[in-house]
């Protein structure tokens, strides 16, 4: 593929990504924006300022970040040994295992949320923040395992064996050989797991018993009949962590320039 085609593809992808955010930004900063007006006639920062200074909204953002970070950490740690095993050349039944892992993703969102909540109700984690974290692991673990497996598949096992022969301990091999080799895959898995967790609505609502309120829940509630400017402001706040995570991933995973 030529350099011009790659640049055109990147430009198209970035435009498709930024256009919805631009529309949300215009809606958040306007009072009255009706069809067929191309741009609103009245601009104001009041709706966005009201959302950003609302204690309930900021608490929901913090709660969503806490859940997302916890889910990401647990998913990566739990997926690590499974991914290492699946990445080995002699691993059997790999396709069947991946099919079983992604099977819950094929269910309707409502059915998955009700099923997970039904199971949680029969455990001590009937509701609350821990229940939400466990519930979010159901849709996120398959992505963590799949991306880490791809990263470990590119790891040369001879490098670990050579490090062991040179006297490196298990911790030194992990820190000096394995982690640098799979850092990109770990970063991609972390970003994707966080984004999937951050965007959950039904799982958060049911597993949290309505008491764990995240900004995604506030946004869905506002869509039921809120002010368009407030909805746009909430949508921008809800999108901010995702945009930041994707931007960091794009910079961190960018291929080095070739001479």
PDB file of C-alpha atoms in Angstrom, residues 4-195:
ATOM      1  CA  UNK A   4      -0.593   8.342   0.060  1.00  0.00           C
ATOM      2  CA  UNK A   5      -3.180   5.585   0.476  1.00  0.00           C
ATOM      3  CA  UNK A   6      -2.116   5.028   4.084  1.00  0.00           C
ATOM      4  CA  UNK A   7      -2.370   8.752   4.814  1.00  0.00           C
ATOM      5  CA  UNK A   8      -5.807   8.904   3.174  1.00  0.00           C
ATOM      6  CA  UNK A   9      -6.960   5.919   5.217  1.00  0.00           C
ATOM      7  CA  UNK A  10      -5.714   7.446   8.455  1.00  0.00           C
ATOM      8  CA  UNK A  11      -7.345  10.779   7.609  1.00  0.00           C
ATOM      9  CA  UNK A  12     -10.664   9.065   6.877  1.00  0.00           C
ATOM     10  CA  UNK A  13     -10.479   7.033  10.095  1.00  0.00           C
ATOM     11  CA  UNK A  14      -9.645  10.085  12.227  1.00  0.00           C
ATOM     12  CA  UNK A  15     -12.419  12.112  10.572  1.00  0.00           C
ATOM     13  CA  UNK A  16     -14.980   9.370  11.210  1.00  0.00           C
ATOM     14  CA  UNK A  17     -13.793   9.273  14.829  1.00  0.00           C
ATOM     15  CA  UNK A  18     -13.809  13.039  15.420  1.00  0.00           C
ATOM     16  CA  UNK A  19     -17.023  13.967  13.582  1.00  0.00           C
ATOM     17  CA  UNK A  20     -19.409  12.554  16.238  1.00  0.00           C
ATOM     18  CA  UNK A  21     -17.359  14.283  18.949  1.00  0.00           C
ATOM     19  CA  UNK A  22     -17.589  17.566  17.045  1.00  0.00           C
ATOM     20  CA  UNK A  23     -21.370  17.230  16.812  1.00  0.00           C
ATOM     21  CA  UNK A  24     -21.571  16.510  20.546  1.00  0.00           C
ATOM     22  CA  UNK A  25     -19.359  19.525  21.222  1.00  0.00           C
ATOM     23  CA  UNK A  26     -21.620  21.827  19.215  1.00  0.00           C
ATOM     24  CA  UNK A  27     -24.688  20.445  20.973  1.00  0.00           C
ATOM     25  CA  UNK A  28     -23.062  20.852  24.391  1.00  0.00           C
ATOM     26  CA  UNK A  29     -22.106  24.482  23.721  1.00  0.00           C
ATOM     27  CA  UNK A  30     -25.410  25.652  22.273  1.00  0.00           C
ATOM     28  CA  UNK A  31     -28.819  26.543  23.606  1.00  0.00           C
ATOM     29  CA  UNK A  32     -31.020  26.205  20.543  1.00  0.00           C
ATOM     30  CA  UNK A  33     -29.914  24.105  17.554  1.00  0.00           C
ATOM     31  CA  UNK A  34     -32.718  23.006  15.306  1.00  0.00           C
ATOM     32  CA  UNK A  35     -32.928  21.587  11.791  1.00  0.00           C
ATOM     33  CA  UNK A  36     -32.183  22.917   9.161  1.00  0.00           C
ATOM     34  CA  UNK A  37     -29.672  25.229  10.916  1.00  0.00           C
ATOM     35  CA  UNK A  38     -26.104  24.287  10.018  1.00  0.00           C
ATOM     36  CA  UNK A  39     -24.828  25.812  13.274  1.00  0.00           C
ATOM     37  CA  UNK A  40     -26.648  27.039  16.388  1.00  0.00           C
ATOM     38  CA  UNK A  41     -27.463  30.715  16.774  1.00  0.00           C
ATOM     39  CA  UNK A  42     -26.799  30.825  20.513  1.00  0.00           C
ATOM     40  CA  UNK A  43     -23.544  29.613  22.057  1.00  0.00           C
ATOM     41  CA  UNK A  44     -22.898  29.162  25.769  1.00  0.00           C
ATOM     42  CA  UNK A  45     -20.625  27.256  28.137  1.00  0.00           C
ATOM     43  CA  UNK A  46     -23.356  27.055  30.792  1.00  0.00           C
ATOM     44  CA  UNK A  47     -24.566  23.451  30.110  1.00  0.00           C
ATOM     45  CA  UNK A  48     -21.023  22.039  30.011  1.00  0.00           C
ATOM     46  CA  UNK A  49     -20.020  24.043  33.073  1.00  0.00           C
ATOM     47  CA  UNK A  50     -23.081  22.784  34.943  1.00  0.00           C
ATOM     48  CA  UNK A  51     -22.179  19.167  34.191  1.00  0.00           C
ATOM     49  CA  UNK A  52     -18.507  19.593  35.079  1.00  0.00           C
ATOM     50  CA  UNK A  53     -19.331  21.274  38.401  1.00  0.00           C
ATOM     51  CA  UNK A  54     -22.055  18.811  39.376  1.00  0.00           C
ATOM     52  CA  UNK A  55     -20.918  16.677  42.318  1.00  0.00           C
ATOM     53  CA  UNK A  56     -23.100  13.741  41.281  1.00  0.00           C
ATOM     54  CA  UNK A  57     -21.609  13.678  37.789  1.00  0.00           C
ATOM     55  CA  UNK A  58     -18.024  13.887  39.028  1.00  0.00           C
ATOM     56  CA  UNK A  59     -18.700  11.131  41.573  1.00  0.00           C
ATOM     57  CA  UNK A  60     -20.113   8.965  38.782  1.00  0.00           C
ATOM     58  CA  UNK A  61     -17.008   9.609  36.668  1.00  0.00           C
ATOM     59  CA  UNK A  62     -14.734   8.638  39.555  1.00  0.00           C
ATOM     60  CA  UNK A  63     -16.770   5.516  40.244  1.00  0.00           C
ATOM     61  CA  UNK A  64     -16.631   4.471  36.597  1.00  0.00           C
ATOM     62  CA  UNK A  65     -12.877   5.037  36.488  1.00  0.00           C
ATOM     63  CA  UNK A  66     -12.406   2.979  39.661  1.00  0.00           C
ATOM     64  CA  UNK A  67     -14.450   0.098  38.238  1.00  0.00           C
ATOM     65  CA  UNK A  68     -12.651   0.271  34.891  1.00  0.00           C
ATOM     66  CA  UNK A  69      -9.180   0.264  36.437  1.00  0.00           C
ATOM     67  CA  UNK A  70     -10.068  -2.609  38.793  1.00  0.00           C
ATOM     68  CA  UNK A  71     -11.567  -4.680  35.969  1.00  0.00           C
ATOM     69  CA  UNK A  72      -8.533  -4.013  33.763  1.00  0.00           C
ATOM     70  CA  UNK A  73      -6.042  -5.053  36.443  1.00  0.00           C
ATOM     71  CA  UNK A  74      -7.940  -8.234  37.368  1.00  0.00           C
ATOM     72  CA  UNK A  75      -8.577  -9.212  33.743  1.00  0.00           C
ATOM     73  CA  UNK A  76      -4.909  -8.842  32.748  1.00  0.00           C
ATOM     74  CA  UNK A  77      -3.655 -10.815  35.746  1.00  0.00           C
ATOM     75  CA  UNK A  78      -6.254 -13.567  35.267  1.00  0.00           C
ATOM     76  CA  UNK A  79      -5.746 -13.757  31.497  1.00  0.00           C
ATOM     77  CA  UNK A  80      -1.932 -13.894  31.686  1.00  0.00           C
ATOM     78  CA  UNK A  81      -1.459 -17.623  32.477  1.00  0.00           C
ATOM     79  CA  UNK A  82      -4.254 -18.689  30.128  1.00  0.00           C
ATOM     80  CA  UNK A  83      -2.788 -16.633  27.296  1.00  0.00           C
ATOM     81  CA  UNK A  84       0.700 -18.053  27.853  1.00  0.00           C
ATOM     82  CA  UNK A  85      -0.673 -21.576  27.657  1.00  0.00           C
ATOM     83  CA  UNK A  86      -2.792 -20.886  24.562  1.00  0.00           C
ATOM     84  CA  UNK A  87       0.156 -19.242  22.801  1.00  0.00           C
ATOM     85  CA  UNK A  88       2.346 -22.351  23.006  1.00  0.00           C
ATOM     86  CA  UNK A  89       2.832 -24.226  19.752  1.00  0.00           C
ATOM     87  CA  UNK A  90       1.417 -27.459  21.167  1.00  0.00           C
ATOM     88  CA  UNK A  91      -1.767 -25.978  22.616  1.00  0.00           C
ATOM     89  CA  UNK A  92      -4.766 -28.125  21.675  1.00  0.00           C
ATOM     90  CA  UNK A  93      -8.358 -27.036  21.316  1.00  0.00           C
ATOM     91  CA  UNK A  94      -7.398 -23.381  20.997  1.00  0.00           C
ATOM     92  CA  UNK A  95     -10.231 -22.585  18.607  1.00  0.00           C
ATOM     93  CA  UNK A  96     -12.823 -24.258  20.832  1.00  0.00           C
ATOM     94  CA  UNK A  97     -11.522 -22.396  23.894  1.00  0.00           C
ATOM     95  CA  UNK A  98     -11.765 -19.030  22.129  1.00  0.00           C
ATOM     96  CA  UNK A  99     -15.258 -19.903  20.908  1.00  0.00           C
ATOM     97  CA  UNK A 100     -16.354 -20.674  24.468  1.00  0.00           C
ATOM     98  CA  UNK A 101     -14.721 -17.480  25.776  1.00  0.00           C
ATOM     99  CA  UNK A 102     -16.544 -15.279  23.274  1.00  0.00           C
ATOM    100  CA  UNK A 103     -19.846 -17.157  23.525  1.00  0.00           C
ATOM    101  CA  UNK A 104     -21.312 -14.679  26.075  1.00  0.00           C
ATOM    102  CA  UNK A 105     -20.588 -11.858  23.619  1.00  0.00           C
ATOM    103  CA  UNK A 106     -22.990 -13.467  21.139  1.00  0.00           C
ATOM    104  CA  UNK A 107     -25.899 -13.191  23.571  1.00  0.00           C
ATOM    105  CA  UNK A 108     -28.188 -10.152  23.558  1.00  0.00           C
ATOM    106  CA  UNK A 109     -26.994  -7.560  26.066  1.00  0.00           C
ATOM    107  CA  UNK A 110     -30.178  -7.869  28.114  1.00  0.00           C
ATOM    108  CA  UNK A 111     -29.946 -11.672  28.293  1.00  0.00           C
ATOM    109  CA  UNK A 112     -26.279 -11.549  29.292  1.00  0.00           C
ATOM    110  CA  UNK A 113     -26.915  -8.951  31.999  1.00  0.00           C
ATOM    111  CA  UNK A 114     -29.857 -10.872  33.447  1.00  0.00           C
ATOM    112  CA  UNK A 115     -27.904 -14.140  33.410  1.00  0.00           C
ATOM    113  CA  UNK A 116     -24.869 -12.643  35.136  1.00  0.00           C
ATOM    114  CA  UNK A 117     -27.073 -10.921  37.706  1.00  0.00           C
ATOM    115  CA  UNK A 118     -28.938 -14.161  38.398  1.00  0.00           C
ATOM    116  CA  UNK A 119     -25.664 -15.908  39.168  1.00  0.00           C
ATOM    117  CA  UNK A 120     -24.434 -13.052  41.357  1.00  0.00           C
ATOM    118  CA  UNK A 121     -27.660 -13.062  43.370  1.00  0.00           C
ATOM    119  CA  UNK A 122     -26.778 -16.592  44.504  1.00  0.00           C
ATOM    120  CA  UNK A 123     -23.399 -15.462  45.855  1.00  0.00           C
ATOM    121  CA  UNK A 124     -22.329 -13.048  48.605  1.00  0.00           C
ATOM    122  CA  UNK A 125     -21.709 -10.534  45.801  1.00  0.00           C
ATOM    123  CA  UNK A 126     -25.408  -9.871  45.323  1.00  0.00           C
ATOM    124  CA  UNK A 127     -24.952  -6.158  44.565  1.00  0.00           C
ATOM    125  CA  UNK A 128     -22.585  -3.259  45.015  1.00  0.00           C
ATOM    126  CA  UNK A 129     -19.216  -2.254  43.615  1.00  0.00           C
ATOM    127  CA  UNK A 130     -17.527  -5.698  43.885  1.00  0.00           C
ATOM    128  CA  UNK A 131     -20.468  -7.275  42.058  1.00  0.00           C
ATOM    129  CA  UNK A 132     -20.144  -4.723  39.241  1.00  0.00           C
ATOM    130  CA  UNK A 133     -16.417  -5.467  38.885  1.00  0.00           C
ATOM    131  CA  UNK A 134     -17.083  -9.224  38.688  1.00  0.00           C
ATOM    132  CA  UNK A 135     -19.921  -8.690  36.211  1.00  0.00           C
ATOM    133  CA  UNK A 136     -17.706  -6.590  33.941  1.00  0.00           C
ATOM    134  CA  UNK A 137     -15.146  -9.399  33.813  1.00  0.00           C
ATOM    135  CA  UNK A 138     -17.587 -11.526  31.796  1.00  0.00           C
ATOM    136  CA  UNK A 139     -17.489  -9.394  28.610  1.00  0.00           C
ATOM    137  CA  UNK A 140     -13.888  -8.190  29.075  1.00  0.00           C
ATOM    138  CA  UNK A 141     -11.948 -11.383  29.846  1.00  0.00           C
ATOM    139  CA  UNK A 142     -12.233 -12.808  26.289  1.00  0.00           C
ATOM    140  CA  UNK A 143     -10.582  -9.693  24.843  1.00  0.00           C
ATOM    141  CA  UNK A 144      -7.800  -9.803  27.423  1.00  0.00           C
ATOM    142  CA  UNK A 145      -7.080 -13.474  26.709  1.00  0.00           C
ATOM    143  CA  UNK A 146      -7.211 -13.026  22.922  1.00  0.00           C
ATOM    144  CA  UNK A 147      -4.888 -10.002  22.789  1.00  0.00           C
ATOM    145  CA  UNK A 148      -2.414 -11.419  25.291  1.00  0.00           C
ATOM    146  CA  UNK A 149      -2.375 -14.725  23.412  1.00  0.00           C
ATOM    147  CA  UNK A 150      -1.487 -12.863  20.211  1.00  0.00           C
ATOM    148  CA  UNK A 151       1.285 -11.022  22.057  1.00  0.00           C
ATOM    149  CA  UNK A 152       2.756 -14.212  23.563  1.00  0.00           C
ATOM    150  CA  UNK A 153       2.579 -15.985  20.204  1.00  0.00           C
ATOM    151  CA  UNK A 154       5.173 -13.510  18.916  1.00  0.00           C
ATOM    152  CA  UNK A 155       7.464 -14.075  21.909  1.00  0.00           C
ATOM    153  CA  UNK A 156      10.540 -16.150  21.091  1.00  0.00           C
ATOM    154  CA  UNK A 157      10.804 -18.847  23.809  1.00  0.00           C
ATOM    155  CA  UNK A 158      14.521 -19.246  23.078  1.00  0.00           C
ATOM    156  CA  UNK A 159      15.162 -15.829  24.593  1.00  0.00           C
ATOM    157  CA  UNK A 160      13.716 -16.937  27.926  1.00  0.00           C
ATOM    158  CA  UNK A 161      15.705 -20.159  27.838  1.00  0.00           C
ATOM    159  CA  UNK A 162      18.896 -18.264  27.066  1.00  0.00           C
ATOM    160  CA  UNK A 163      18.229 -15.865  29.938  1.00  0.00           C
ATOM    161  CA  UNK A 164      17.667 -18.831  32.276  1.00  0.00           C
ATOM    162  CA  UNK A 165      20.934 -20.432  31.154  1.00  0.00           C
ATOM    163  CA  UNK A 166      22.711 -17.171  31.935  1.00  0.00           C
ATOM    164  CA  UNK A 167      21.396 -17.335  35.502  1.00  0.00           C
ATOM    165  CA  UNK A 168      18.406 -14.978  35.308  1.00  0.00           C
ATOM    166  CA  UNK A 169      15.730 -15.660  37.895  1.00  0.00           C
ATOM    167  CA  UNK A 170      12.046 -16.019  37.005  1.00  0.00           C
ATOM    168  CA  UNK A 171      11.417 -12.414  38.061  1.00  0.00           C
ATOM    169  CA  UNK A 172      14.372 -11.159  36.002  1.00  0.00           C
ATOM    170  CA  UNK A 173      13.185 -13.074  32.946  1.00  0.00           C
ATOM    171  CA  UNK A 174       9.723 -11.601  33.353  1.00  0.00           C
ATOM    172  CA  UNK A 175      11.005  -8.050  33.825  1.00  0.00           C
ATOM    173  CA  UNK A 176      13.840  -8.022  31.291  1.00  0.00           C
ATOM    174  CA  UNK A 177      12.682 -10.437  28.590  1.00  0.00           C
ATOM    175  CA  UNK A 178       8.947 -11.113  28.630  1.00  0.00           C
ATOM    176  CA  UNK A 179       7.454  -7.743  29.538  1.00  0.00           C
ATOM    177  CA  UNK A 180       9.432  -5.689  26.969  1.00  0.00           C
ATOM    178  CA  UNK A 181       8.459  -8.187  24.264  1.00  0.00           C
ATOM    179  CA  UNK A 182       4.721  -8.180  25.015  1.00  0.00           C
ATOM    180  CA  UNK A 183       4.325  -4.589  26.248  1.00  0.00           C
ATOM    181  CA  UNK A 184       2.390  -3.532  23.150  1.00  0.00           C
ATOM    182  CA  UNK A 185      -0.060  -6.400  23.474  1.00  0.00           C
ATOM    183  CA  UNK A 186      -0.542  -5.747  27.179  1.00  0.00           C
ATOM    184  CA  UNK A 187      -1.203  -2.053  26.493  1.00  0.00           C
ATOM    185  CA  UNK A 188      -3.717  -2.874  23.745  1.00  0.00           C
ATOM    186  CA  UNK A 189      -5.477  -5.382  25.996  1.00  0.00           C
ATOM    187  CA  UNK A 190      -5.597  -2.897  28.876  1.00  0.00           C
ATOM    188  CA  UNK A 191      -7.110  -0.162  26.698  1.00  0.00           C
ATOM    189  CA  UNK A 192      -9.738  -2.453  25.171  1.00  0.00           C
ATOM    190  CA  UNK A 193     -10.723  -4.003  28.518  1.00  0.00           C
ATOM    191  CA  UNK A 194     -11.066  -0.545  30.086  1.00  0.00           C
ATOM    192  CA  UNK A 195     -13.197   0.754  27.204  1.00  0.00           C
TER     193      UNK A 195
END
